[in-house]
Short mmCIF file of C-alpha atoms and ligand atoms in Angstrom, two decimals:
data_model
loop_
_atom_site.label_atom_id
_atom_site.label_comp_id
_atom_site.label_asym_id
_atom_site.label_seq_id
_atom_site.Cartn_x
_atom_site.Cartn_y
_atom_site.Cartn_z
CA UNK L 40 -43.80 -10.58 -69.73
CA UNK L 41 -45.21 -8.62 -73.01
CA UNK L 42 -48.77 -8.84 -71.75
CA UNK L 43 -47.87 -7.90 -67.81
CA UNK L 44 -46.54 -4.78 -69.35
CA UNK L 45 -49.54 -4.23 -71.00
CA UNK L 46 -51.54 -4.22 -68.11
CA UNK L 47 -49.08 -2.16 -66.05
CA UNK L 48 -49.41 0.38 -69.12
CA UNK L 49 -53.56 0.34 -68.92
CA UNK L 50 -53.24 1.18 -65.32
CA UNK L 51 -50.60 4.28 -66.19
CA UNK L 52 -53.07 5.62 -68.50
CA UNK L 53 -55.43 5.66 -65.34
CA UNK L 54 -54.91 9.35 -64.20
CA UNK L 55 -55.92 11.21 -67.69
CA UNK L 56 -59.22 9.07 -67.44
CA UNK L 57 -60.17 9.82 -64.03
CA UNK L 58 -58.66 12.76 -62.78
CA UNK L 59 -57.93 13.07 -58.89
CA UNK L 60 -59.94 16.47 -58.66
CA UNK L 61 -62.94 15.09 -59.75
CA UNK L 62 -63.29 14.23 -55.45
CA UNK L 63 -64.74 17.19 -53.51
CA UNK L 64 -62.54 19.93 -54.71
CA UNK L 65 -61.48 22.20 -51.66
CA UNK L 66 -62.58 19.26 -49.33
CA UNK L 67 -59.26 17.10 -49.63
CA UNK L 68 -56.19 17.91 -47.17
CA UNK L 69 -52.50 17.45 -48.66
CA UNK L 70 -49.84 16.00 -46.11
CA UNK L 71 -46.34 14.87 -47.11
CA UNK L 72 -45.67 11.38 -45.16
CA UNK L 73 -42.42 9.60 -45.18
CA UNK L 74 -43.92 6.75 -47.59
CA UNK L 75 -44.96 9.82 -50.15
CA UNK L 76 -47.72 11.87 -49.22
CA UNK L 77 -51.52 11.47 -48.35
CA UNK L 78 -54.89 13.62 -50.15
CA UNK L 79 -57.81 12.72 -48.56
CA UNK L 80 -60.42 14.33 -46.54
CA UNK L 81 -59.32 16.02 -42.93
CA UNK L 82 -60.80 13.45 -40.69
CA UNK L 83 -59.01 10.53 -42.76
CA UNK L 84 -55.94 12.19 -42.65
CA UNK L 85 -54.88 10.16 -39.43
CA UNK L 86 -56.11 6.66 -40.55
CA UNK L 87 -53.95 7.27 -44.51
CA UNK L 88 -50.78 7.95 -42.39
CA UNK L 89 -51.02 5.22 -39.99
CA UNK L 90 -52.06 2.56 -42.60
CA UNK L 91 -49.47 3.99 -45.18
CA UNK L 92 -46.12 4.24 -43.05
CA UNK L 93 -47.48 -0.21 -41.43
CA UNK L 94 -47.75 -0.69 -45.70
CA UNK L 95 -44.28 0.81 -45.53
CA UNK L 96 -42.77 -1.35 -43.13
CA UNK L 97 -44.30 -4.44 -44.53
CA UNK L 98 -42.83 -3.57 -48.25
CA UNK L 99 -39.28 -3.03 -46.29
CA UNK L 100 -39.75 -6.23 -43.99
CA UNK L 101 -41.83 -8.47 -45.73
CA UNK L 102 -41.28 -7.78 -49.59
CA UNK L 103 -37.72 -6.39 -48.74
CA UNK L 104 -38.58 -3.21 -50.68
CA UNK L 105 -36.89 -0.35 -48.07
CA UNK L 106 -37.28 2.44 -50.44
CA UNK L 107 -40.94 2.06 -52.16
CA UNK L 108 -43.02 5.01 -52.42
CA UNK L 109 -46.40 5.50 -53.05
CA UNK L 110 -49.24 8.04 -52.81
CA UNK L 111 -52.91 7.47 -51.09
CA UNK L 112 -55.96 9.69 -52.14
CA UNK L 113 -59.48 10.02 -51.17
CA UNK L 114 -61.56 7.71 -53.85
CA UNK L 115 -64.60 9.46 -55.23
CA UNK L 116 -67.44 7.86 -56.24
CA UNK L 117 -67.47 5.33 -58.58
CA UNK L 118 -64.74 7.28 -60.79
CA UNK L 119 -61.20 6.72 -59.83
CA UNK L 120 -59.20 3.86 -60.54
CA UNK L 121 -57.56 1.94 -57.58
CA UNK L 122 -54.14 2.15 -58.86
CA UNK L 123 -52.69 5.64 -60.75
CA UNK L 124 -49.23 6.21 -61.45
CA UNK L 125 -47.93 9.63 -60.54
CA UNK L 126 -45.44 11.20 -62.67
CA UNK L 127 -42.98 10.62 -60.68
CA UNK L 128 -43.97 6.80 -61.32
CA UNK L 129 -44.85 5.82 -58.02
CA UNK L 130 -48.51 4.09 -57.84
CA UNK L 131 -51.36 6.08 -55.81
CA UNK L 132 -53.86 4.35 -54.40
CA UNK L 133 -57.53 5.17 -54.33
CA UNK L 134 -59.42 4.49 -51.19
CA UNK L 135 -63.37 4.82 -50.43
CA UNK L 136 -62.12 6.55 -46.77
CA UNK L 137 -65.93 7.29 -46.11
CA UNK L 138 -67.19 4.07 -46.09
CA UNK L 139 -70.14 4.31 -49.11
CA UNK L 140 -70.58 3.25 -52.59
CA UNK L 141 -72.70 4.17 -55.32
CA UNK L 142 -75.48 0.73 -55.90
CA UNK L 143 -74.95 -0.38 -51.99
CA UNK L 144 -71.91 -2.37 -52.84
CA UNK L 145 -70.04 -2.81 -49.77
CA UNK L 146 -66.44 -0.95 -48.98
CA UNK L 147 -64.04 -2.47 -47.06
CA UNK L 148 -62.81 -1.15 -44.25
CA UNK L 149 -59.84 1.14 -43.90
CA UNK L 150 -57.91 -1.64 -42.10
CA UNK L 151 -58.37 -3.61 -45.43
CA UNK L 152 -55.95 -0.51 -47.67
CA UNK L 153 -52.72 -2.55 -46.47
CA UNK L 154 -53.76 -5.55 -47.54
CA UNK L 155 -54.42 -4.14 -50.81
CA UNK L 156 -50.90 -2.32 -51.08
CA UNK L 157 -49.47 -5.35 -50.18
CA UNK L 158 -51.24 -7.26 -53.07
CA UNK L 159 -50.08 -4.37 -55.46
CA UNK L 160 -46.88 -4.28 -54.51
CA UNK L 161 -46.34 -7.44 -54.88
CA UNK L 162 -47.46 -7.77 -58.26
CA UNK L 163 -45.46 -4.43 -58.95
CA UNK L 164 -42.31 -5.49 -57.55
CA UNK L 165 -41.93 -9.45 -57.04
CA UNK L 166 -44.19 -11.33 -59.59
CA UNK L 167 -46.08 -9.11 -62.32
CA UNK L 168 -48.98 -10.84 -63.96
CA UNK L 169 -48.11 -11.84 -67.72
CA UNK L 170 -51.74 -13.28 -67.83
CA UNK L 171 -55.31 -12.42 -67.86
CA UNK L 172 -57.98 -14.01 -65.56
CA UNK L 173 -55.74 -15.01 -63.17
CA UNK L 174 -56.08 -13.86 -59.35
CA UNK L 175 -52.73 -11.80 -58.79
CA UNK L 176 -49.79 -12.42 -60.66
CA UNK L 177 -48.32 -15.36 -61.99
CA UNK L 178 -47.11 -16.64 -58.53
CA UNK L 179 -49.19 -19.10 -57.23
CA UNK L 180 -52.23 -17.80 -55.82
CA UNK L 181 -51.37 -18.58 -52.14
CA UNK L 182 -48.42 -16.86 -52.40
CA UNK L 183 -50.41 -13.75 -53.84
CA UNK L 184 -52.51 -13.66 -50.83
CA UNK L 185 -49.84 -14.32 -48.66
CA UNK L 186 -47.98 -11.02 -49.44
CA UNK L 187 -51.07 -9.38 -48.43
CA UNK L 188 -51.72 -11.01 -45.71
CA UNK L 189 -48.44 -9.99 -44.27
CA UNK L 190 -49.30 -6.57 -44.64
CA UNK L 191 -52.37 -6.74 -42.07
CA UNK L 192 -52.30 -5.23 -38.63
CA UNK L 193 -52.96 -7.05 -35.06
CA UNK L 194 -56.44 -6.90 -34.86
CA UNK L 195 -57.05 -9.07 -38.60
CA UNK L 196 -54.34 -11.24 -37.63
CA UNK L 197 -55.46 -12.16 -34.25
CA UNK L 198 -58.96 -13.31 -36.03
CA UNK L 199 -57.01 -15.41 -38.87
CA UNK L 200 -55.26 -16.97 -36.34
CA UNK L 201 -58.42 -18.15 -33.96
CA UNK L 202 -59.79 -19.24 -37.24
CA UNK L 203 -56.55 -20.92 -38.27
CA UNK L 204 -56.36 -22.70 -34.77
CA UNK L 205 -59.75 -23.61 -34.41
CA UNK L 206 -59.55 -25.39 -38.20
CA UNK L 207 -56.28 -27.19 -36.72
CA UNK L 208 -57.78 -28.49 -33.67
CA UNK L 209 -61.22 -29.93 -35.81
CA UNK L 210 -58.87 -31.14 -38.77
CA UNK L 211 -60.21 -29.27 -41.18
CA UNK L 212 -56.90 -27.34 -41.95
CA UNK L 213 -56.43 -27.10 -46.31
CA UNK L 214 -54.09 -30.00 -46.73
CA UNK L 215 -51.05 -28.79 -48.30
CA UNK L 216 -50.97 -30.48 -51.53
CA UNK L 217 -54.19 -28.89 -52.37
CA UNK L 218 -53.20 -25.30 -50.81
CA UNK L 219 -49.91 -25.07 -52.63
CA UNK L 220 -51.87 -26.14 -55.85
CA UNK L 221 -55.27 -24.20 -55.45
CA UNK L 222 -56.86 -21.26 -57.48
CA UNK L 223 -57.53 -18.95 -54.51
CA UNK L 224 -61.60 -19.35 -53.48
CA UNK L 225 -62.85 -16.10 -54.83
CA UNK L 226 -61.64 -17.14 -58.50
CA UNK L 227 -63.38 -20.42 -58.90
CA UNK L 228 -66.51 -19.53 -56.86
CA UNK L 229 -67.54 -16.50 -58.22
CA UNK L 230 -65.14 -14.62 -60.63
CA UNK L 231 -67.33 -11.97 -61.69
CA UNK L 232 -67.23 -10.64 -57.79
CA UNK L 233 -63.57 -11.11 -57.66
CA UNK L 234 -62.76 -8.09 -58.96
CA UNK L 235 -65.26 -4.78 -58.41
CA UNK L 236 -67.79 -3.67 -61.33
CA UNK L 237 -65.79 -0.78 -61.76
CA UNK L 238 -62.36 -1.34 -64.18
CA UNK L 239 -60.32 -4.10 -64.43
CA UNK L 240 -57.59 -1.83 -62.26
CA UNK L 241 -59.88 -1.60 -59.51
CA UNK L 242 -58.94 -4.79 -57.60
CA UNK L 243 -60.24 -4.57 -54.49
CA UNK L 244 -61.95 -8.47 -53.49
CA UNK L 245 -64.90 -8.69 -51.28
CA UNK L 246 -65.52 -12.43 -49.70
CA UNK L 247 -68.16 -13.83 -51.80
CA UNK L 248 -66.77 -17.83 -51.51
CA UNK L 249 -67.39 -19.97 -48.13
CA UNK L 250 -63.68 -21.27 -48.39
CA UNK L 251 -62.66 -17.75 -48.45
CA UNK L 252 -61.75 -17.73 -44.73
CA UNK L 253 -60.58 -20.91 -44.50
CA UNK L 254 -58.21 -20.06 -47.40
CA UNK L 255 -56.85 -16.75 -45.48
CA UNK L 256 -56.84 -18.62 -41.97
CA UNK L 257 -54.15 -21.60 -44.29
CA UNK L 258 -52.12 -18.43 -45.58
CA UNK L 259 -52.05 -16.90 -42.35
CA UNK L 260 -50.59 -19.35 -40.45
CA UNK L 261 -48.58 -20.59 -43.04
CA UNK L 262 -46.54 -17.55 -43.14
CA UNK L 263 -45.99 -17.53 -39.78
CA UNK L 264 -45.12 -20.70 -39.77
CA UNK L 265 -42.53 -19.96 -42.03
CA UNK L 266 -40.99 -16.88 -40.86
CA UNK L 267 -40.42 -19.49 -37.69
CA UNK L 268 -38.67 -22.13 -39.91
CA UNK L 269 -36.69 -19.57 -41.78
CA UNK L 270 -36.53 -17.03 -39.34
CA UNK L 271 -37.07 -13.74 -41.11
CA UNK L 272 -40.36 -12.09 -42.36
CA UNK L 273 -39.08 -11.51 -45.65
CA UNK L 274 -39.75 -15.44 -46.29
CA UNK L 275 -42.39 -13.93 -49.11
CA UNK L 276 -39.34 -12.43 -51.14
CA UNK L 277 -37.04 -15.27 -50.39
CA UNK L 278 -40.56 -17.69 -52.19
CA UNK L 279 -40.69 -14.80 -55.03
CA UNK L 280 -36.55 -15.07 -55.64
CA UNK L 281 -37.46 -18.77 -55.92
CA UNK L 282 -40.32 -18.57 -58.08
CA UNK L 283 -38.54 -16.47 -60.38
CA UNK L 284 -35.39 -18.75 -60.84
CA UNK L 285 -38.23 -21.22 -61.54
CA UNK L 286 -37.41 -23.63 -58.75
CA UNK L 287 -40.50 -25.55 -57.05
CA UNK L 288 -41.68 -24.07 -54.74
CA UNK L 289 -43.18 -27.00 -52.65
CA UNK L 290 -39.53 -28.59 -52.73
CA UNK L 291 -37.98 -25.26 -51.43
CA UNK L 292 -40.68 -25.02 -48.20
CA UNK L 293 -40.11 -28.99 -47.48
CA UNK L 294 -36.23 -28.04 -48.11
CA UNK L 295 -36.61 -25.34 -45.10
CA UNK L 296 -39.42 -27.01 -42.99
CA UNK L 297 -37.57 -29.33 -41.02
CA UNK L 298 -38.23 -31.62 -43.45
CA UNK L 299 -34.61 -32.10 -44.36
CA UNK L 300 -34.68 -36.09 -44.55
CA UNK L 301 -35.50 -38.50 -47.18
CA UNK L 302 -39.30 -38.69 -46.02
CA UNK L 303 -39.64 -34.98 -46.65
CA UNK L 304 -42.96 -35.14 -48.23
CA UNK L 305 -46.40 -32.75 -48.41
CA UNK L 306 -48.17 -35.31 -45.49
CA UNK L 307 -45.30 -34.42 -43.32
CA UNK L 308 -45.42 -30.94 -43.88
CA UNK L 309 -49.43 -30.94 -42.68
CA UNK L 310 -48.63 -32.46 -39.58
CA UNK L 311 -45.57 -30.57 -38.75
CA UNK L 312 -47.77 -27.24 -39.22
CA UNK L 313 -50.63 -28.58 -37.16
CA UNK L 314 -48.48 -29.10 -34.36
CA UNK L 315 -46.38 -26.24 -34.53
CA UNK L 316 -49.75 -23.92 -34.39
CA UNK L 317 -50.46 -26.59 -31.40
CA UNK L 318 -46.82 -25.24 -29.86
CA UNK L 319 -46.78 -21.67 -30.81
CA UNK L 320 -48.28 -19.23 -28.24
CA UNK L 321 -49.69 -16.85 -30.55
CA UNK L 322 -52.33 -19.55 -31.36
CA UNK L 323 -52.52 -21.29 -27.94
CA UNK L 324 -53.77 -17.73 -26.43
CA UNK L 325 -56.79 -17.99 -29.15
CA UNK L 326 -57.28 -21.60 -28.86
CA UNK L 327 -58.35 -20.54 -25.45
CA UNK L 328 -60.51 -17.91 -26.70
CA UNK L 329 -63.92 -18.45 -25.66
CA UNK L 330 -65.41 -17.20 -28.97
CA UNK L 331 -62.75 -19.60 -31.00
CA UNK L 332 -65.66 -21.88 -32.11
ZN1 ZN V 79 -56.01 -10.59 -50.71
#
């Protein structure tokens, strides 16, 4: 745990090296919001509420963390760290709103800040990192990702999904045994693009691995295939309590999957998730999609 504190510490010192002024003084708009408050420019004002207060709901249903607060600011160029720590030690996050970046390096989309949160939080909260070069913390990298992908809205989820169903119905699903075991795409492929140029804090991933999707798609439906075994969102805390007693977390999921006899076992689980994202409606309505292939 020494070394996760260190790099909690690095990202505290944050603020003193890249001051939150240094973005368009004057331009920025201050609004308290009921996750913390929100300083970025007037016409993002509206997107930093909405995406805060889902990240809010996602921490309190997903991460079971009801009372987290947290700050979001307008990202200036090149400068600011993604994660700052207040003084009241919550973290504020530093978003490129406007869409640009110095050198042409692409921004994600606003959609893409809860995703983020949901990764930090995480980390912050559930399973720090006590290592370097790793993806997220010292969870297992699918259940990294699949924090964050809980966090997403309808519109993200709705694409994982048609991916996710249209991988079941070829085959070409990640069998579990590798999935549970995997270094997440965007580590082994290309791990100088896994994080941005700009500071180690700055953590914001852009796709640069062809099993990227596939990768999301597996942790998408995943989760919801276990918030329907286990019936509650907050299946992602219930794997972090796990992980942190130091149980396995492959015997917990077959333990809760339905896989309850003596032939629980990881083959099983694969075919018990393909046809439950065969049976679930969610994924039947985009296996009819006309665009699902
Ligand atoms: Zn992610």
């Amino acid at each position: 745990m020494t070394l996760g504190r260190v790099a909690i510490a690095l990202v505290a010192l944050a603020p003193s090296i890249a001051p939150a002024h240094a973005a368009q003084p004057g331009a920025m708009v201050i609004r308290k919001a009921s996750f913390g408050h929100v300083e970025v420019a007037a016409t993002a004002v509206e997107t930093a509420l909405r995406e805060g207060r889902a990240a809010q709901a996602a921490a309190r249903d997903v991460l079971l963390l009801p009372h987290v607060r947290f700050g979001i600011t307008a990202r200036s160029h090149g400068k600011a760290r993604w994660v700052s720590i207040a003084s009241n030690g919550s973290p504020i996050y530093s978003w490129a709103f406007e869409n640009t970046a110095p050198g042409g390096r692409p921004v994600p989309p606003s959609h893409a800040l809860r995703h983020e949160i949901g990764h930090d939080l995480f980390i912050r909260h559930l399973v720090p990192s006590s290592r370097e070069g790793q993806y997220g913390g010292d969870a297992p990298d699918w259940l990294d990702e699949m924090a964050a992908i809980a966090f997403e809205g309808t519109d993200v989820t709705a694409m994982r999904r048609r991916e996710a169903a249209r991988l079941a119905r070829s085959g070409s699903l990640i069998p579990m045994d590798r999935f549970l075991t995997m270094v997440h795409p965007e580590l082994t492929e290309s791990p100088a693009s896994a994080v941005a140029s700009d500071g180690p804090a700055y953590r914001i991933r852009l796709a640069a691995s062809s099993d990227t999707p596939r990768f999301y798609a597996m942790t998408r439906a995943f989760y919801d295939y276990l918030v329907a075994r286990t019936g509650s969102p907050a299946v992602v805390a219930k794997l972090a309590d796990a992980f942190r007693r130091g149980e396995r977390l492959d015997a917990w999921v077959l333990a809760r999957s339905g896989q309850r006899n003596g032939s629980a076992s990881l083959g099983a689980l694969d075919a018990d998730l393909r046809s439950w994202i065969q049976s679930d409606a969610r994924y039947a309505v985009a296996t009819g999609s006309p665009n699902g292939g």
